[in-house]
C-alpha positions as a Python dict, from the first residue, in 0.01 Angstrom:
ca = {
    (1, 'X'): (0, 0, 0),
    (2, 'X'): (-255, -212, 188),
    (3, 'X'): (-394, -496, -23),
    (4, 'X'): (-736, -648, 46),
    (5, 'X'): (-768, -1028, 51),
    (6, 'X'): (-547, -1084, -254),
    (7, 'X'): (-793, -923, -496),
    (8, 'X'): (-566, -633, -583),
    (9, 'X'): (-790, -376, -415),
    (10, 'X'): (-599, -132, -199),
    (11, 'X'): (-691, 145, 43),
    (12, 'X'): (-455, 420, -73),
    (13, 'X'): (-531, 622, -386),
    (14, 'X'): (-227, 666, -611),
    (15, 'X'): (-44, 1000, -575),
    (16, 'X'): (40, 999, -947),
    (17, 'X'): (-107, 836, -1256),
    (18, 'X'): (-70, 457, -1255),
    (19, 'X'): (-7, 449, -1630),
    (20, 'X'): (230, 736, -1700),
    (21, 'X'): (332, 891, -1367),
    (22, 'X'): (167, 1223, -1450),
    (23, 'X'): (21, 1455, -1189),
    (24, 'X'): (-341, 1403, -1083),
    (25, 'X'): (-581, 1697, -1044),
    (26, 'X'): (-945, 1710, -930),
    (27, 'X'): (-1182, 1659, -1224),
    (28, 'X'): (-1521, 1590, -1061),
    (29, 'X'): (-1621, 1621, -696),
    (30, 'X'): (-1904, 1471, -494),
    (31, 'X'): (-2018, 1182, -713),
    (32, 'X'): (-2273, 980, -516),
    (33, 'X'): (-2306, 601, -529),
    (34, 'X'): (-2677, 535, -593),
    (35, 'X'): (-2679, 227, -371),
    (36, 'X'): (-2491, 339, -60),
    (37, 'X'): (-2517, 716, -85),
    (38, 'X'): (-2139, 745, -29),
    (39, 'X'): (-1955, 1027, -205),
    (40, 'X'): (-1641, 1004, -420),
    (41, 'X'): (-1427, 1231, -638),
    (42, 'X'): (-1250, 1165, -967),
    (43, 'X'): (-894, 1289, -1014),
    (44, 'X'): (-756, 1304, -1369),
    (45, 'X'): (-404, 1270, -1505),
    (46, 'X'): (-281, 1582, -1682),
    (47, 'X'): (-72, 1377, -1925),
    (48, 'X'): (-279, 1081, -2046),
    (49, 'X'): (-627, 1173, -1918),
    (50, 'X'): (-680, 863, -1702),
    (51, 'X'): (-931, 927, -1423),
    (52, 'X'): (-897, 776, -1075),
    (53, 'X'): (-1172, 732, -815),
    (54, 'X'): (-1079, 887, -478),
    (55, 'X'): (-1089, 746, -220),
    (56, 'X'): (-1062, 379, -306),
    (57, 'X'): (-1268, 189, -45),
    (58, 'X'): (-1069, -37, 190),
    (59, 'X'): (-1329, -309, 121),
    (60, 'X'): (-1497, -282, -218),
    (61, 'X'): (-1715, -594, -182),
    (62, 'X'): (-2015, -425, -11),
    (63, 'X'): (-2047, -187, -306),
    (64, 'X'): (-2122, -476, -538),
    (65, 'X'): (-2388, -653, -337),
    (66, 'X'): (-2565, -977, -422),
    (67, 'X'): (-2747, -834, -724),
    (68, 'X'): (-2453, -699, -924),
    (69, 'X'): (-2341, -1006, -1119),
    (70, 'X'): (-2671, -1170, -1208),
    (71, 'X'): (-2869, -1038, -1507),
    (72, 'X'): (-2593, -784, -1570),
    (73, 'X'): (-2723, -698, -1919),
    (74, 'X'): (-3094, -737, -1855),
    (75, 'X'): (-3311, -799, -2160),
    (76, 'X'): (-3021, -727, -2399),
    (77, 'X'): (-2802, -1014, -2278),
    (78, 'X'): (-2824, -1222, -2598),
    (79, 'X'): (-2760, -922, -2822),
    (80, 'X'): (-2461, -821, -2607),
    (81, 'X'): (-2312, -1170, -2631),
    (82, 'X'): (-2365, -1182, -3009),
    (83, 'X'): (-2194, -845, -3059),
    (84, 'X'): (-1894, -943, -2849),
    (85, 'X'): (-1858, -1264, -3045),
    (86, 'X'): (-1840, -1049, -3360),
    (87, 'X'): (-1565, -833, -3205),
    (88, 'X'): (-1360, -1144, -3135),
    (89, 'X'): (-1426, -1285, -3481),
    (90, 'X'): (-1308, -958, -3637),
    (91, 'X'): (-958, -1005, -3493),
    (92, 'X'): (-931, -1386, -3501),
    (93, 'X'): (-1117, -1476, -3823),
    (94, 'X'): (-807, -1620, -3993),
    (95, 'X'): (-742, -1866, -3710),
    (96, 'X'): (-948, -2163, -3587),
    (97, 'X'): (-1100, -2145, -3237),
    (98, 'X'): (-830, -2182, -2972),
    (99, 'X'): (-789, -2092, -2606),
    (100, 'X'): (-991, -1794, -2480),
    (101, 'X'): (-959, -1609, -2149),
    (102, 'X'): (-1230, -1365, -2037),
    (103, 'X'): (-1122, -1131, -1757),
    (104, 'X'): (-1424, -1045, -1543),
    (105, 'X'): (-1647, -1316, -1688),
    (106, 'X'): (-1949, -1241, -1467),
    (107, 'X'): (-2205, -1519, -1489),
    (108, 'X'): (-2012, -1683, -1775),
    (109, 'X'): (-2272, -1627, -2049),
    (110, 'X'): (-2020, -1494, -2302),
    (111, 'X'): (-1778, -1780, -2235),
    (112, 'X'): (-2048, -2044, -2273),
    (113, 'X'): (-2145, -1893, -2609),
    (114, 'X'): (-1779, -1901, -2721),
    (115, 'X'): (-1740, -2259, -2596),
    (116, 'X'): (-2037, -2355, -2816),
    (117, 'X'): (-1833, -2226, -3113),
    (118, 'X'): (-1541, -2453, -3028),
    (119, 'X'): (-1326, -2230, -2804),
    (120, 'X'): (-1150, -2372, -2499),
    (121, 'X'): (-1271, -2118, -2243),
    (122, 'X'): (-1141, -1992, -1909),
    (123, 'X'): (-1278, -1701, -1707),
    (124, 'X'): (-1146, -1487, -1423),
    (125, 'X'): (-1402, -1366, -1170),
    (126, 'X'): (-1376, -1288, -802),
    (127, 'X'): (-1741, -1294, -709),
    (128, 'X'): (-1985, -1428, -965),
    (129, 'X'): (-1966, -1807, -997),
    (130, 'X'): (-1766, -2069, -809),
    (131, 'X'): (-1419, -2158, -926),
    (132, 'X'): (-1370, -2479, -1118),
    (133, 'X'): (-1544, -2638, -1416),
    (134, 'X'): (-1877, -2460, -1479),
    (135, 'X'): (-2071, -2609, -1767),
    (136, 'X'): (-1773, -2654, -1996),
    (137, 'X'): (-1581, -2345, -1888),
    (138, 'X'): (-1310, -2313, -1625),
    (139, 'X'): (-1331, -2027, -1375),
    (140, 'X'): (-1047, -1901, -1157),
    (141, 'X'): (-1028, -1617, -907),
    (142, 'X'): (-715, -1427, -1014),
    (143, 'X'): (-510, -1343, -1321),
    (144, 'X'): (-213, -1521, -1165),
    (145, 'X'): (-414, -1845, -1154),
    (146, 'X'): (-513, -1796, -1518),
    (147, 'X'): (-147, -1752, -1611),
    (148, 'X'): (-64, -2087, -1451),
    (149, 'X'): (-268, -2250, -1728),
    (150, 'X'): (-34, -2128, -2002),
    (151, 'X'): (-100, -1877, -2279),
    (152, 'X'): (-423, -1797, -2463),
    (153, 'X'): (-500, -1722, -2827),
    (154, 'X'): (-741, -1445, -2730),
    (155, 'X'): (-796, -1250, -2408),
    (156, 'X'): (-1107, -1036, -2358),
    (157, 'X'): (-1199, -785, -2087),
    (158, 'X'): (-1554, -655, -2122),
    (159, 'X'): (-1596, -359, -1885),
    (160, 'X'): (-1364, -511, -1627),
    (161, 'X'): (-1034, -321, -1661),
    (162, 'X'): (-1182, -19, -1481),
    (163, 'X'): (-1249, -238, -1175),
    (164, 'X'): (-880, -312, -1108),
    (165, 'X'): (-730, -115, -821),
    (166, 'X'): (-381, -127, -975),
    (167, 'X'): (-360, -131, -1353),
    (168, 'X'): (0, -243, -1337),
    (169, 'X'): (-121, -593, -1245),
    (170, 'X'): (-304, -668, -1573),
    (171, 'X'): (-41, -475, -1773),
    (172, 'X'): (234, -695, -1629),
    (173, 'X'): (44, -1023, -1665),
    (174, 'X'): (-101, -980, -2014),
    (175, 'X'): (233, -1062, -2182),
    (176, 'X'): (228, -1389, -1988),
    (177, 'X'): (-135, -1459, -2075),
    (178, 'X'): (-138, -1389, -2451),
    (179, 'X'): (61, -1607, -2687),
    (180, 'X'): (288, -1429, -2936),
    (181, 'X'): (60, -1317, -3218),
    (182, 'X'): (-247, -1358, -2997),
    (183, 'X'): (-529, -1105, -2968),
    (184, 'X'): (-665, -887, -2687),
    (185, 'X'): (-1004, -712, -2691),
    (186, 'X'): (-1085, -458, -2418),
    (187, 'X'): (-1407, -259, -2371),
    (188, 'X'): (-1441, 30, -2124),
    (189, 'X'): (-1682, 321, -2076),
    (190, 'X'): (-1539, 618, -2265),
    (191, 'X'): (-1501, 893, -2006),
    (192, 'X'): (-1399, 1133, -2282),
    (193, 'X'): (-1701, 1056, -2502),
    (194, 'X'): (-1984, 1300, -2572),
    (195, 'X'): (-2236, 1161, -2324),
    (196, 'X'): (-1980, 1149, -2044),
    (197, 'X'): (-1906, 1517, -2100),
    (198, 'X'): (-2275, 1601, -2142),
    (199, 'X'): (-2394, 1441, -1818),
    (200, 'X'): (-2087, 1505, -1604),
    (201, 'X'): (-2113, 1362, -1251),
    (202, 'X'): (-2450, 1194, -1314),
    (203, 'X'): (-2332, 985, -1613),
    (204, 'X'): (-2452, 630, -1550),
    (205, 'X'): (-2127, 462, -1653),
    (206, 'X'): (-1899, 644, -1409),
    (207, 'X'): (-2037, 394, -1154),
    (208, 'X'): (-1817, 498, -862),
    (209, 'X'): (-1672, 338, -657),
    (210, 'X'): (-1692, 10, -854),
    (211, 'X'): (-1516, 183, -1141),
    (212, 'X'): (-1183, 273, -989),
    (213, 'X'): (-1040, 408, -1316),
    (214, 'X'): (-1199, 608, -1598),
    (215, 'X'): (-1053, 572, -1948),
    (216, 'X'): (-1054, 772, -2268),
    (217, 'X'): (-885, 661, -2589),
    (218, 'X'): (-555, 825, -2495),
    (219, 'X'): (-528, 641, -2164),
    (220, 'X'): (-649, 304, -2297),
    (221, 'X'): (-392, 319, -2577),
    (222, 'X'): (-132, 403, -2311),
    (223, 'X'): (-237, 89, -2121),
    (224, 'X'): (-195, -121, -2436),
    (225, 'X'): (158, 15, -2483),
    (226, 'X'): (240, -52, -2117),
    (227, 'X'): (126, -412, -2169),
    (228, 'X'): (338, -448, -2484),
    (229, 'X'): (38, -472, -2717),
    (230, 'X'): (-7, -326, -3064),
    (231, 'X'): (-349, -165, -3126),
    (232, 'X'): (-513, -305, -3440),
    (233, 'X'): (-874, -185, -3441),
    (234, 'X'): (-1114, 33, -3246),
    (235, 'X'): (-1490, 62, -3212),
    (236, 'X'): (-1676, 341, -3037),
    (237, 'X'): (-2003, 199, -2915),
    (238, 'X'): (-2172, -89, -2743),
    (239, 'X'): (-2511, 36, -2849),
    (240, 'X'): (-2739, -65, -2563),
    (241, 'X'): (-2484, 49, -2302),
    (242, 'X'): (-2463, 387, -2467),
    (243, 'X'): (-2838, 424, -2515),
    (244, 'X'): (-2895, 342, -2147),
    (245, 'X'): (-2638, 607, -2059),
    (246, 'X'): (-2837, 872, -2246),
    (247, 'X'): (-3177, 772, -2109),
    (248, 'X'): (-3065, 739, -1749),
    (249, 'X'): (-2861, 1059, -1765),
    (250, 'X'): (-3172, 1253, -1866),
    (251, 'X'): (-3395, 1085, -1605),
    (252, 'X'): (-3143, 1148, -1328),
    (253, 'X'): (-3166, 1517, -1412),
    (254, 'X'): (-3542, 1503, -1350),
    (255, 'X'): (-3573, 1283, -1041),
    (256, 'X'): (-3402, 1271, -702),
    (257, 'X'): (-3375, 889, -685),
    (258, 'X'): (-3104, 792, -930),
    (259, 'X'): (-3076, 503, -1178),
    (260, 'X'): (-3432, 377, -1125),
    (261, 'X'): (-3497, 296, -1492),
    (262, 'X'): (-3166, 114, -1536),
    (263, 'X'): (-3208, -80, -1214),
    (264, 'X'): (-3559, -187, -1312),
    (265, 'X'): (-3440, -310, -1651),
    (266, 'X'): (-3161, -515, -1495),
    (267, 'X'): (-3370, -658, -1209),
    (268, 'X'): (-3207, -463, -926),
    (269, 'X'): (-3401, -328, -627),
    (270, 'X'): (-3532, 29, -624),
    (271, 'X'): (-3681, 237, -344),
    (272, 'X'): (-3972, 393, -532),
    (273, 'X'): (-4327, 256, -518),
    (274, 'X'): (-4540, 107, -793),
    (275, 'X'): (-4657, 442, -932),
    (276, 'X'): (-4301, 572, -939),
    (277, 'X'): (-4178, 261, -1115),
    (278, 'X'): (-4446, 290, -1382),
    (279, 'X'): (-4357, 657, -1430),
    (280, 'X'): (-3987, 581, -1474),
    (281, 'X'): (-4061, 291, -1710),
    (282, 'X'): (-4300, 501, -1918),
    (283, 'X'): (-4068, 799, -1948),
    (284, 'X'): (-3769, 572, -2003),
    (285, 'X'): (-3948, 395, -2287),
    (286, 'X'): (-4022, 725, -2457),
    (287, 'X'): (-3663, 840, -2416),
    (288, 'X'): (-3533, 516, -2566),
    (289, 'X'): (-3710, 608, -2888),
    (290, 'X'): (-3606, 973, -2879),
    (291, 'X'): (-3240, 901, -2799),
    (292, 'X'): (-3201, 599, -3029),
    (293, 'X'): (-2993, 780, -3297),
    (294, 'X'): (-2756, 951, -3053),
    (295, 'X'): (-2517, 660, -2979),
    (296, 'X'): (-2475, 601, -3352),
    (297, 'X'): (-2398, 967, -3415),
    (298, 'X'): (-2146, 969, -3131),
    (299, 'X'): (-1981, 652, -3262),
    (300, 'X'): (-1954, 802, -3610),
    (301, 'X'): (-1755, 1085, -3455),
    (302, 'X'): (-1541, 841, -3250),
    (303, 'X'): (-1685, 988, -2930),
    (304, 'X'): (-1925, 715, -2817),
    (305, 'X'): (-2013, 607, -2465),
    (306, 'X'): (-1809, 286, -2496),
    (307, 'X'): (-1458, 238, -2633),
    (308, 'X'): (-1345, -103, -2761),
    (309, 'X'): (-979, -155, -2855),
    (310, 'X'): (-842, -471, -3013),
    (311, 'X'): (-470, -541, -3019),
    (312, 'X'): (-217, -817, -3052),
    (313, 'X'): (99, -932, -2881),
    (314, 'X'): (385, -902, -3131),
    (315, 'X'): (515, -1235, -3256),
}
């Protein structure tokens, strides 16, 4: 296995499932990255349902670009941070604020909000903000560096687990990162949810090749077991993520240029002109209203666009 610059990204796709060793079979072929135009497939494990992006690029960095980390949540950033704080509070309410680690902390907005509530915050991020002390939070580049700082009372991973090239790395390190009795909260796109099945290869949150793995509830629970964690609670939506998935999935069925509405909302460049942008924004606004109930209905049936699992390390 060829490893790229110590980030854990490797050039060889696994021959069997990383989580359970099951056989992989082709699930979806010819998924196109909206930015580069490159094509990828998704292979799925017959046993646990985990999906794997094939091939894994030898250098993943160009697929992120300079615009990926900034303004990641667009106009919903404050709402997203508030909701994630509530997830953490739901599993740590009986304990005072302690040490928090956020894996894939992006621009650090969630960590700064938690620090304002009294948490001692550390983030792991390979490309967003410089390492060191950043406005009251500490940022390191790898999980191994985070482990050097001792254990944490709570570890979060908001839409970051699917970016690891080898899931055995976080599964092996989580027992070293979480104190006995400590909590873990993980959010991933639900590749077995209703909108993923409805939109197939054009589902916004497949996001190949940046998403190297594609989870459903079966495979995420398998990851928790591999990491020695007990699942405590589950949620089945991050509402604005799921609503964007519906709106963009419909628009991508109508237009050749993909993800225009989503990229406009999050401040990323698009190729279409002014008239095209106004058209996408107008239609997208209408679809937001039409599709508004759908993520809630999916979540009620435990088949939402996002899966959030909370667990604990046994004492």
